[in-house]
Amino acid sequence: MEFNKVLENVSTYEAGKPIELVVREYGVKPENVIKLASNENPYGTSPKVVAKIQELAKNMFVYPDDSMYELKEALANKFEVDSKNVIIGSGSDQILEFCVHAKCEKGSKILMAKTTFAMYEIYGKQTGATIIKTDSEQHNLEEFSKLYKEHGADVIFLCIPNNPLGECVDKDDVYAFLQTVSPETLVVVDGAYQEYASFKDEKKRIVAKDLITKFPNAIYLGTFSKAYALGGMRVGYGIAQADIIQTLYKLRAPFNITTLTLAAAIEALKDEEFVNECIAKNFEEMKRYEEYATNKGFEYIPSYTNFITIRFADKFVSKVVAQKLLERGVIVRDLTGYGQNAIRITIGRTEQNTKVFEQLDEVLENLK
């Protein structure tokens, strides 16, 4: 059977390995598995959200409010925009898909960093668009500007802070670059980890209202999967000028968010204290990883997220290290597929991180 030719060059996204796989394949007890590969919030979901879902579980047979009025209003109030500036997706990656399909076709151009979220390229190639990448692994806005002047672009992806590496450019530098971009180019500012970046350094904070006011061709994306600890509920959002939102709605299927997902997201927004506590703990624990890497002589990328990237240079092979950890019940993300001899580790709870260091020490010793 023949399929669309553009799919021949499309890779399959590889998600982090689940706990069930480690239990099944390596015989590790579920309670002994530490999953630090998918950048989930290790402190779990707010108890207030859990209570709300338990209360409303009996309503799961009812279709959700497809207008998503209450969640859109809550987000509009949080970001000081109008609800007509908000769209809700099944994770922010669904809105990424909307953006690409709204703007691209065969012959279109998409500009992105060399090492960034894999779905940008996957969605782009699905439309037959040409992917233009920087030579620099991390976000280099001077190089973005150079490539944009040379090639132009229909869509630009800026991941701020960047996944999977963790670096983050300053807001002022982003704005300076955007001033050189044509109003006909859709600029997607992916803020999946913005809660972490803005907590650590105010210079990294992208204010959605300010962004879309200054640059009407930009859309800001956020998610409830990371700081708000709703990865399993799959809900994200986009904030942009009304004309962009109206166009994206033409690509949205009805009921793309569940009844319980809507309730969870609405309740999560009410518990900012929980979110801020989790973020503060994240950066306290991150210091331990930075010290560990330094003591071992490994390079790490200063991170503005809830994960850290540790590079092995020519000392060890990241794929082997990740596999050996997996066999011991510690799930981290090997970045070989991104062209990096490195592992990405979600910052866990104190006891989880202690075990990671112990297991990593043993693995590295055995690989010498």
mmCIF file of C-alpha atoms in Angstrom:
data_model
loop_
_atom_site.group_PDB
_atom_site.id
_atom_site.type_symbol
_atom_site.label_atom_id
_atom_site.label_comp_id
_atom_site.label_asym_id
_atom_site.label_seq_id
_atom_site.Cartn_x
_atom_site.Cartn_y
_atom_site.Cartn_z
ATOM 1 C CA MET A 1 0.000 0.000 0.000
ATOM 2 C CA GLU A 2 1.283 3.471 -0.848
ATOM 3 C CA PHE A 3 1.046 6.369 1.565
ATOM 4 C CA ASN A 4 1.691 10.079 1.390
ATOM 5 C CA LYS A 5 5.251 10.504 0.096
ATOM 6 C CA VAL A 6 6.128 13.207 2.618
ATOM 7 C CA LEU A 7 5.858 10.614 5.402
ATOM 8 C CA GLU A 8 8.873 8.722 4.050
ATOM 9 C CA ASN A 9 11.212 11.234 5.698
ATOM 10 C CA VAL A 10 9.236 11.652 8.928
ATOM 11 C CA SER A 11 10.705 10.122 12.068
ATOM 12 C CA THR A 12 8.598 8.651 14.858
ATOM 13 C CA TYR A 13 8.750 10.550 18.127
ATOM 14 C CA GLU A 14 10.341 8.464 20.867
ATOM 15 C CA ALA A 15 8.724 9.101 24.230
ATOM 16 C CA GLY A 16 10.390 8.387 27.558
ATOM 17 C CA LYS A 17 10.261 4.757 28.633
ATOM 18 C CA PRO A 18 7.408 3.906 31.018
ATOM 19 C CA ILE A 19 7.736 2.313 34.444
ATOM 20 C CA GLU A 20 5.793 -0.715 33.206
ATOM 21 C CA LEU A 21 8.531 -1.516 30.670
ATOM 22 C CA VAL A 22 11.234 -1.636 33.357
ATOM 23 C CA VAL A 23 9.083 -3.852 35.561
ATOM 24 C CA ARG A 24 8.271 -6.190 32.686
ATOM 25 C CA GLU A 25 11.698 -6.455 31.048
ATOM 26 C CA TYR A 26 14.116 -6.139 33.969
ATOM 27 C CA GLY A 27 12.148 -7.507 36.900
ATOM 28 C CA VAL A 28 12.475 -4.352 38.996
ATOM 29 C CA LYS A 29 9.688 -3.893 41.528
ATOM 30 C CA PRO A 30 7.436 -0.940 40.629
ATOM 31 C CA GLU A 31 8.141 0.776 43.948
ATOM 32 C CA ASN A 32 11.874 0.663 43.198
ATOM 33 C CA VAL A 33 11.643 2.312 39.770
ATOM 34 C CA ILE A 34 12.607 5.979 39.452
ATOM 35 C CA LYS A 35 11.279 7.622 36.298
ATOM 36 C CA LEU A 36 13.220 10.781 35.515
ATOM 37 C CA ALA A 37 12.980 10.818 31.739
ATOM 38 C CA SER A 38 9.802 12.703 30.844
ATOM 39 C CA ASN A 39 10.140 15.924 32.871
ATOM 40 C CA GLU A 40 7.065 15.232 34.962
ATOM 41 C CA ASN A 41 6.590 17.008 38.270
ATOM 42 C CA PRO A 42 8.083 14.502 40.765
ATOM 43 C CA TYR A 43 5.984 15.891 43.623
ATOM 44 C CA GLY A 44 2.792 14.699 41.990
ATOM 45 C CA THR A 45 -0.413 16.596 41.372
ATOM 46 C CA SER A 46 -1.837 19.159 43.769
ATOM 47 C CA PRO A 47 -4.020 17.397 46.389
ATOM 48 C CA LYS A 48 -6.739 19.937 45.606
ATOM 49 C CA VAL A 49 -6.779 18.798 41.982
ATOM 50 C CA VAL A 50 -6.894 15.140 42.987
ATOM 51 C CA ALA A 51 -9.849 15.828 45.282
ATOM 52 C CA LYS A 52 -11.702 17.651 42.507
ATOM 53 C CA ILE A 53 -11.196 14.769 40.054
ATOM 54 C CA GLN A 54 -12.409 12.263 42.628
ATOM 55 C CA GLU A 55 -15.485 14.407 43.176
ATOM 56 C CA LEU A 56 -16.249 14.679 39.459
ATOM 57 C CA ALA A 57 -15.240 11.178 38.318
ATOM 58 C CA LYS A 58 -18.906 10.186 38.225
ATOM 59 C CA ASN A 59 -19.388 12.683 35.365
ATOM 60 C CA MET A 60 -16.927 11.079 32.966
ATOM 61 C CA PHE A 61 -19.803 9.758 30.832
ATOM 62 C CA VAL A 62 -20.752 13.360 29.969
ATOM 63 C CA TYR A 63 -19.160 15.144 27.017
ATOM 64 C CA PRO A 64 -17.037 18.121 28.088
ATOM 65 C CA ASP A 65 -18.099 21.729 27.630
ATOM 66 C CA ASP A 66 -16.691 22.196 24.141
ATOM 67 C CA SER A 67 -16.617 25.965 24.560
ATOM 68 C CA MET A 68 -14.139 25.397 27.426
ATOM 69 C CA TYR A 69 -15.524 28.637 28.803
ATOM 70 C CA GLU A 70 -14.376 28.283 32.404
ATOM 71 C CA LEU A 71 -10.795 27.258 31.592
ATOM 72 C CA LYS A 72 -10.425 29.907 28.900
ATOM 73 C CA GLU A 73 -11.715 32.565 31.294
ATOM 74 C CA ALA A 74 -9.310 31.393 33.991
ATOM 75 C CA LEU A 75 -6.355 31.554 31.588
ATOM 76 C CA ALA A 76 -7.516 34.902 30.239
ATOM 77 C CA ASN A 77 -7.567 36.290 33.790
ATOM 78 C CA LYS A 78 -4.162 34.824 34.591
ATOM 79 C CA PHE A 79 -2.518 36.308 31.497
ATOM 80 C CA GLU A 80 -4.634 39.484 31.397
ATOM 81 C CA VAL A 81 -5.964 38.858 27.894
ATOM 82 C CA ASP A 82 -9.415 38.255 26.456
ATOM 83 C CA SER A 83 -10.775 34.717 26.204
ATOM 84 C CA LYS A 84 -10.896 35.173 22.412
ATOM 85 C CA ASN A 85 -7.088 35.200 22.575
ATOM 86 C CA VAL A 86 -6.974 31.679 24.046
ATOM 87 C CA ILE A 87 -7.133 28.220 22.483
ATOM 88 C CA ILE A 88 -6.973 24.933 24.406
ATOM 89 C CA GLY A 89 -5.294 21.806 23.095
ATOM 90 C CA SER A 90 -4.647 18.218 24.055
ATOM 91 C CA GLY A 91 -1.220 19.182 25.300
ATOM 92 C CA SER A 92 0.522 22.215 23.837
ATOM 93 C CA ASP A 93 1.953 19.962 21.132
ATOM 94 C CA GLN A 94 -1.512 19.717 19.578
ATOM 95 C CA ILE A 95 -1.468 23.483 19.159
ATOM 96 C CA LEU A 96 2.007 23.195 17.619
ATOM 97 C CA GLU A 97 0.414 20.894 15.071
ATOM 98 C CA PHE A 98 -2.395 23.391 14.437
ATOM 99 C CA CYS A 99 0.157 26.155 13.850
ATOM 100 C CA VAL A 100 2.127 24.155 11.297
ATOM 101 C CA HIS A 101 -0.924 22.941 9.381
ATOM 102 C CA ALA A 102 -2.463 26.409 9.373
ATOM 103 C CA LYS A 103 0.623 27.963 7.811
ATOM 104 C CA CYS A 104 2.568 25.315 5.911
ATOM 105 C CA GLU A 105 2.385 23.194 2.802
ATOM 106 C CA LYS A 106 4.909 21.718 0.419
ATOM 107 C CA GLY A 107 7.537 24.364 -0.266
ATOM 108 C CA SER A 108 6.982 26.240 2.994
ATOM 109 C CA LYS A 109 9.947 26.887 5.293
ATOM 110 C CA ILE A 110 10.280 26.352 9.026
ATOM 111 C CA LEU A 111 13.187 27.763 11.038
ATOM 112 C CA MET A 112 14.320 26.202 14.329
ATOM 113 C CA ALA A 113 17.348 25.455 16.473
ATOM 114 C CA LYS A 114 19.508 22.451 15.628
ATOM 115 C CA THR A 115 18.694 20.715 18.905
ATOM 116 C CA THR A 116 15.173 21.379 20.114
ATOM 117 C CA PHE A 117 11.782 19.699 20.607
ATOM 118 C CA ALA A 118 11.523 16.945 17.994
ATOM 119 C CA MET A 119 7.844 17.508 17.186
ATOM 120 C CA TYR A 120 8.590 20.825 15.467
ATOM 121 C CA GLU A 121 10.373 18.981 12.685
ATOM 122 C CA ILE A 122 7.966 16.045 12.643
ATOM 123 C CA TYR A 123 4.894 18.238 12.229
ATOM 124 C CA GLY A 124 6.711 20.333 9.642
ATOM 125 C CA LYS A 125 7.701 17.375 7.506
ATOM 126 C CA GLN A 126 4.124 16.075 7.599
ATOM 127 C CA THR A 127 3.154 19.075 5.482
ATOM 128 C CA GLY A 128 6.116 18.736 3.124
ATOM 129 C CA ALA A 129 7.737 21.892 4.485
ATOM 130 C CA THR A 130 11.497 22.464 4.294
ATOM 131 C CA ILE A 131 13.202 22.457 7.695
ATOM 132 C CA ILE A 132 15.956 25.024 8.254
ATOM 133 C CA LYS A 133 18.131 24.508 11.330
ATOM 134 C CA THR A 134 20.893 26.509 12.925
ATOM 135 C CA ASP A 135 24.383 25.036 13.128
ATOM 136 C CA SER A 136 24.520 25.930 16.810
ATOM 137 C CA GLU A 137 23.074 23.280 19.086
ATOM 138 C CA GLN A 138 21.613 25.803 21.495
ATOM 139 C CA HIS A 139 19.437 28.783 20.623
ATOM 140 C CA ASN A 140 21.650 31.363 18.910
ATOM 141 C CA LEU A 141 19.453 34.272 17.873
ATOM 142 C CA GLU A 142 22.197 35.870 15.774
ATOM 143 C CA GLU A 143 22.244 32.708 13.703
ATOM 144 C CA PHE A 144 18.441 32.661 13.584
ATOM 145 C CA SER A 145 18.573 36.205 12.217
ATOM 146 C CA LYS A 146 21.200 35.315 9.610
ATOM 147 C CA LEU A 147 19.276 32.283 8.365
ATOM 148 C CA TYR A 148 16.013 34.199 8.322
ATOM 149 C CA LYS A 149 17.557 36.933 6.157
ATOM 150 C CA GLU A 150 18.958 34.294 3.783
ATOM 151 C CA HIS A 151 15.980 31.973 3.503
ATOM 152 C CA GLY A 152 12.948 33.573 5.113
ATOM 153 C CA ALA A 153 10.448 31.340 6.931
ATOM 154 C CA ASP A 154 6.735 30.748 7.165
ATOM 155 C CA VAL A 155 7.042 29.534 10.763
ATOM 156 C CA ILE A 156 9.752 30.096 13.367
ATOM 157 C CA PHE A 157 9.942 27.928 16.481
ATOM 158 C CA LEU A 158 11.552 29.384 19.583
ATOM 159 C CA CYS A 159 11.625 27.060 22.583
ATOM 160 C CA ILE A 160 12.167 29.303 25.624
ATOM 161 C CA PRO A 161 13.601 27.637 27.649
ATOM 162 C CA ASN A 162 14.723 24.907 25.307
ATOM 163 C CA ASN A 163 13.920 21.221 25.491
ATOM 164 C CA PRO A 164 15.902 18.906 25.540
ATOM 165 C CA LEU A 165 18.997 20.918 26.507
ATOM 166 C CA GLY A 166 17.631 23.347 29.097
ATOM 167 C CA GLU A 167 19.239 26.634 28.056
ATOM 168 C CA CYS A 168 17.211 29.853 27.831
ATOM 169 C CA VAL A 169 17.724 33.105 25.950
ATOM 170 C CA ASP A 170 16.832 36.474 27.471
ATOM 171 C CA LYS A 171 13.478 38.053 26.663
ATOM 172 C CA ASP A 172 15.134 41.246 25.398
ATOM 173 C CA ASP A 173 17.160 39.251 22.872
ATOM 174 C CA VAL A 174 14.015 37.457 21.706
ATOM 175 C CA TYR A 175 12.222 40.755 21.211
ATOM 176 C CA ALA A 176 15.180 42.242 19.338
ATOM 177 C CA PHE A 177 15.092 39.304 16.927
ATOM 178 C CA LEU A 178 11.320 39.451 16.480
ATOM 179 C CA GLN A 179 11.557 43.086 15.426
ATOM 180 C CA THR A 180 13.367 41.881 12.280
ATOM 181 C CA VAL A 181 10.729 39.270 11.392
ATOM 182 C CA SER A 182 8.049 39.852 8.772
ATOM 183 C CA PRO A 183 4.467 40.103 10.064
ATOM 184 C CA GLU A 184 3.657 37.310 7.586
ATOM 185 C CA THR A 185 5.836 34.836 9.512
ATOM 186 C CA LEU A 186 4.153 32.971 12.359
ATOM 187 C CA VAL A 187 6.454 32.936 15.399
ATOM 188 C CA VAL A 188 5.713 30.149 17.874
ATOM 189 C CA VAL A 189 7.157 30.851 21.321
ATOM 190 C CA ASP A 190 7.006 27.558 23.181
ATOM 191 C CA GLY A 191 6.860 28.355 26.883
ATOM 192 C CA ALA A 192 6.336 24.840 28.227
ATOM 193 C CA TYR A 193 8.983 25.479 30.906
ATOM 194 C CA GLN A 194 8.459 29.217 31.344
ATOM 195 C CA GLU A 195 7.279 28.832 34.942
ATOM 196 C CA TYR A 196 10.718 27.462 35.814
ATOM 197 C CA ALA A 197 12.744 29.945 33.774
ATOM 198 C CA SER A 198 10.943 33.034 35.076
ATOM 199 C CA PHE A 199 11.264 31.770 38.659
ATOM 200 C CA LYS A 200 15.026 31.400 38.282
ATOM 201 C CA ASP A 201 15.739 34.568 36.296
ATOM 202 C CA GLU A 202 13.345 37.437 35.622
ATOM 203 C CA LYS A 203 15.280 38.280 32.435
ATOM 204 C CA LYS A 204 13.959 35.055 30.916
ATOM 205 C CA ARG A 205 10.286 35.781 31.567
ATOM 206 C CA ILE A 206 8.104 36.023 28.461
ATOM 207 C CA VAL A 207 4.836 37.792 29.281
ATOM 208 C CA ALA A 208 2.215 36.488 26.856
ATOM 209 C CA LYS A 209 0.160 39.687 26.713
ATOM 210 C CA ASP A 210 3.249 41.798 26.087
ATOM 211 C CA LEU A 211 4.499 39.388 23.423
ATOM 212 C CA ILE A 212 1.340 39.290 21.330
ATOM 213 C CA THR A 213 0.751 43.020 21.691
ATOM 214 C CA LYS A 214 4.212 43.933 20.454
ATOM 215 C CA PHE A 215 4.280 41.152 17.851
ATOM 216 C CA PRO A 216 0.802 40.301 16.490
ATOM 217 C CA ASN A 217 2.339 37.475 14.412
ATOM 218 C CA ALA A 218 3.456 35.598 17.558
ATOM 219 C CA ILE A 219 1.710 32.902 19.559
ATOM 220 C CA TYR A 220 2.681 31.908 23.085
ATOM 221 C CA LEU A 221 2.234 28.269 24.090
ATOM 222 C CA GLY A 222 1.957 26.946 27.629
ATOM 223 C CA THR A 223 1.200 23.598 29.202
ATOM 224 C CA PHE A 224 -0.177 22.023 32.354
ATOM 225 C CA SER A 225 2.061 18.968 31.899
ATOM 226 C CA LYS A 226 5.168 20.286 33.674
ATOM 227 C CA ALA A 227 4.960 22.674 36.637
ATOM 228 C CA TYR A 228 1.220 22.039 37.077
ATOM 229 C CA ALA A 229 1.800 18.254 37.145
ATOM 230 C CA LEU A 230 -0.983 17.233 34.761
ATOM 231 C CA GLY A 231 1.064 15.335 32.176
ATOM 232 C CA GLY A 232 -1.372 12.431 32.247
ATOM 233 C CA MET A 233 -4.341 14.705 31.606
ATOM 234 C CA ARG A 234 -2.952 16.207 28.365
ATOM 235 C CA VAL A 235 -3.868 19.876 28.346
ATOM 236 C CA GLY A 236 -2.063 22.912 26.947
ATOM 237 C CA TYR A 237 -2.968 26.320 25.608
ATOM 238 C CA GLY A 238 -2.053 28.988 23.102
ATOM 239 C CA ILE A 239 -2.347 32.753 23.477
ATOM 240 C CA ALA A 240 -2.362 34.952 20.370
ATOM 241 C CA GLN A 241 -4.257 37.656 18.536
ATOM 242 C CA ALA A 242 -7.883 36.739 17.833
ATOM 243 C CA ASP A 243 -7.387 36.273 14.084
ATOM 244 C CA ILE A 244 -4.697 33.638 14.677
ATOM 245 C CA ILE A 245 -6.826 31.852 17.271
ATOM 246 C CA GLN A 246 -9.852 31.838 14.954
ATOM 247 C CA THR A 247 -7.777 30.254 12.199
ATOM 248 C CA LEU A 248 -6.385 27.566 14.521
ATOM 249 C CA TYR A 249 -9.910 26.700 15.629
ATOM 250 C CA LYS A 250 -10.636 25.561 12.079
ATOM 251 C CA LEU A 251 -8.194 22.689 12.690
ATOM 252 C CA ARG A 252 -9.528 21.694 16.102
ATOM 253 C CA ALA A 253 -11.723 18.623 16.362
ATOM 254 C CA PRO A 254 -14.695 18.884 18.738
ATOM 255 C CA PHE A 255 -14.219 17.646 22.302
ATOM 256 C CA ASN A 256 -10.420 17.546 22.036
ATOM 257 C CA ILE A 257 -10.219 17.945 25.840
ATOM 258 C CA THR A 258 -11.929 15.604 28.304
ATOM 259 C CA THR A 259 -14.404 16.507 31.016
ATOM 260 C CA LEU A 260 -11.958 15.562 33.777
ATOM 261 C CA THR A 261 -9.023 17.269 32.061
ATOM 262 C CA LEU A 262 -10.891 20.570 31.996
ATOM 263 C CA ALA A 263 -11.744 20.247 35.685
ATOM 264 C CA ALA A 264 -8.159 19.370 36.582
ATOM 265 C CA ALA A 265 -6.688 22.337 34.714
ATOM 266 C CA ILE A 266 -9.191 24.789 36.204
ATOM 267 C CA GLU A 267 -8.446 23.562 39.725
ATOM 268 C CA ALA A 268 -4.667 23.521 39.132
ATOM 269 C CA LEU A 269 -4.714 27.219 38.286
ATOM 270 C CA LYS A 270 -6.192 27.913 41.725
ATOM 271 C CA ASP A 271 -3.259 26.323 43.543
ATOM 272 C CA GLU A 272 -0.299 28.475 42.545
ATOM 273 C CA GLU A 273 1.222 27.962 46.000
ATOM 274 C CA PHE A 274 1.698 24.270 45.228
ATOM 275 C CA VAL A 275 3.300 25.074 41.877
ATOM 276 C CA ASN A 276 5.722 27.607 43.352
ATOM 277 C CA GLU A 277 6.749 25.203 46.114
ATOM 278 C CA CYS A 278 7.517 22.514 43.543
ATOM 279 C CA ILE A 279 9.573 24.912 41.431
ATOM 280 C CA ALA A 280 11.585 26.117 44.437
ATOM 281 C CA LYS A 281 12.383 22.520 45.431
ATOM 282 C CA ASN A 282 13.352 21.787 41.830
ATOM 283 C CA PHE A 283 16.132 24.360 41.780
ATOM 284 C CA GLU A 284 17.382 23.407 45.243
ATOM 285 C CA GLU A 285 17.777 19.813 44.083
ATOM 286 C CA MET A 286 19.292 20.887 40.768
ATOM 287 C CA LYS A 287 22.282 22.275 42.662
ATOM 288 C CA ARG A 288 23.120 18.707 43.699
ATOM 289 C CA TYR A 289 23.258 17.610 40.057
ATOM 290 C CA GLU A 290 25.461 20.550 39.144
ATOM 291 C CA GLU A 291 27.851 19.678 41.978
ATOM 292 C CA TYR A 292 27.814 16.001 41.011
ATOM 293 C CA ALA A 293 28.659 16.754 37.372
ATOM 294 C CA THR A 294 31.414 19.170 38.385
ATOM 295 C CA ASN A 295 32.961 16.671 40.782
ATOM 296 C CA LYS A 296 32.930 13.990 38.088
ATOM 297 C CA GLY A 297 34.456 16.302 35.496
ATOM 298 C CA PHE A 298 31.362 16.251 33.265
ATOM 299 C CA GLU A 299 29.995 19.255 31.418
ATOM 300 C CA TYR A 300 26.419 20.235 32.164
ATOM 301 C CA ILE A 301 24.210 22.827 30.503
ATOM 302 C CA PRO A 302 22.955 25.454 32.972
ATOM 303 C CA SER A 303 19.248 24.717 33.054
ATOM 304 C CA TYR A 304 16.165 26.922 33.396
ATOM 305 C CA THR A 305 13.802 23.948 33.429
ATOM 306 C CA ASN A 306 13.013 20.937 35.621
ATOM 307 C CA PHE A 307 15.735 18.807 34.042
ATOM 308 C CA ILE A 308 19.476 18.921 33.483
ATOM 309 C CA THR A 309 21.599 17.761 30.547
ATOM 310 C CA ILE A 310 24.911 16.114 31.447
ATOM 311 C CA ARG A 311 27.463 15.517 28.704
ATOM 312 C CA PHE A 312 30.071 12.747 28.804
ATOM 313 C CA ALA A 313 32.438 13.971 26.052
ATOM 314 C CA ASP A 314 34.573 10.926 25.187
ATOM 315 C CA LYS A 315 34.628 9.507 28.728
ATOM 316 C CA PHE A 316 31.498 7.352 28.441
ATOM 317 C CA VAL A 317 28.792 6.517 25.895
ATOM 318 C CA SER A 318 25.469 8.004 26.931
ATOM 319 C CA LYS A 319 23.410 5.250 25.315
ATOM 320 C CA VAL A 320 25.252 2.625 27.358
ATOM 321 C CA VAL A 321 24.993 4.646 30.580
ATOM 322 C CA ALA A 322 21.243 5.166 30.100
ATOM 323 C CA GLN A 323 20.707 1.459 29.377
ATOM 324 C CA LYS A 324 22.658 0.343 32.450
ATOM 325 C CA LEU A 325 20.669 2.733 34.620
ATOM 326 C CA LEU A 326 17.450 1.437 33.062
ATOM 327 C CA GLU A 327 18.357 -2.120 34.037
ATOM 328 C CA ARG A 328 18.733 -0.875 37.619
ATOM 329 C CA GLY A 329 15.333 0.806 37.609
ATOM 330 C CA VAL A 330 16.459 4.380 36.935
ATOM 331 C CA ILE A 331 14.889 5.846 33.796
ATOM 332 C CA VAL A 332 16.692 8.826 32.253
ATOM 333 C CA ARG A 333 16.656 10.163 28.705
ATOM 334 C CA ASP A 334 19.503 9.277 26.367
ATOM 335 C CA LEU A 335 20.084 12.130 23.920
ATOM 336 C CA THR A 336 21.909 10.131 21.252
ATOM 337 C CA GLY A 337 18.923 10.650 18.963
ATOM 338 C CA TYR A 338 19.534 14.399 19.226
ATOM 339 C CA GLY A 339 23.169 13.988 18.248
ATOM 340 C CA GLN A 340 24.345 14.391 21.834
ATOM 341 C CA ASN A 341 26.565 12.089 23.876
ATOM 342 C CA ALA A 342 24.572 13.111 26.907
ATOM 343 C CA ILE A 343 21.740 12.156 29.205
ATOM 344 C CA ARG A 344 18.859 14.345 30.303
ATOM 345 C CA ILE A 345 17.670 13.807 33.865
ATOM 346 C CA THR A 346 14.463 15.200 35.310
ATOM 347 C CA ILE A 347 15.146 16.709 38.722
ATOM 348 C CA GLY A 348 13.441 14.363 41.169
ATOM 349 C CA ARG A 349 12.675 14.407 44.857
ATOM 350 C CA THR A 350 15.570 14.387 47.323
ATOM 351 C CA GLU A 351 15.478 10.641 47.943
ATOM 352 C CA GLN A 352 15.159 9.887 44.233
ATOM 353 C CA ASN A 353 18.148 12.036 43.369
ATOM 354 C CA THR A 354 20.247 10.399 46.078
ATOM 355 C CA LYS A 355 19.503 7.015 44.555
ATOM 356 C CA VAL A 356 20.341 8.318 41.063
ATOM 357 C CA PHE A 357 23.770 9.432 42.255
ATOM 358 C CA GLU A 358 24.390 6.073 43.929
ATOM 359 C CA GLN A 359 23.329 4.073 40.882
ATOM 360 C CA LEU A 360 25.163 6.341 38.467
ATOM 361 C CA ASP A 361 28.359 6.015 40.511
ATOM 362 C CA GLU A 362 28.143 2.219 40.285
ATOM 363 C CA VAL A 363 27.360 2.239 36.569
ATOM 364 C CA LEU A 364 30.237 4.578 35.744
ATOM 365 C CA GLU A 365 32.657 2.579 37.883
ATOM 366 C CA ASN A 366 31.685 -0.650 36.103
ATOM 367 C CA LEU A 367 32.128 1.004 32.689
ATOM 368 C CA LYS A 368 35.673 2.226 33.317
#
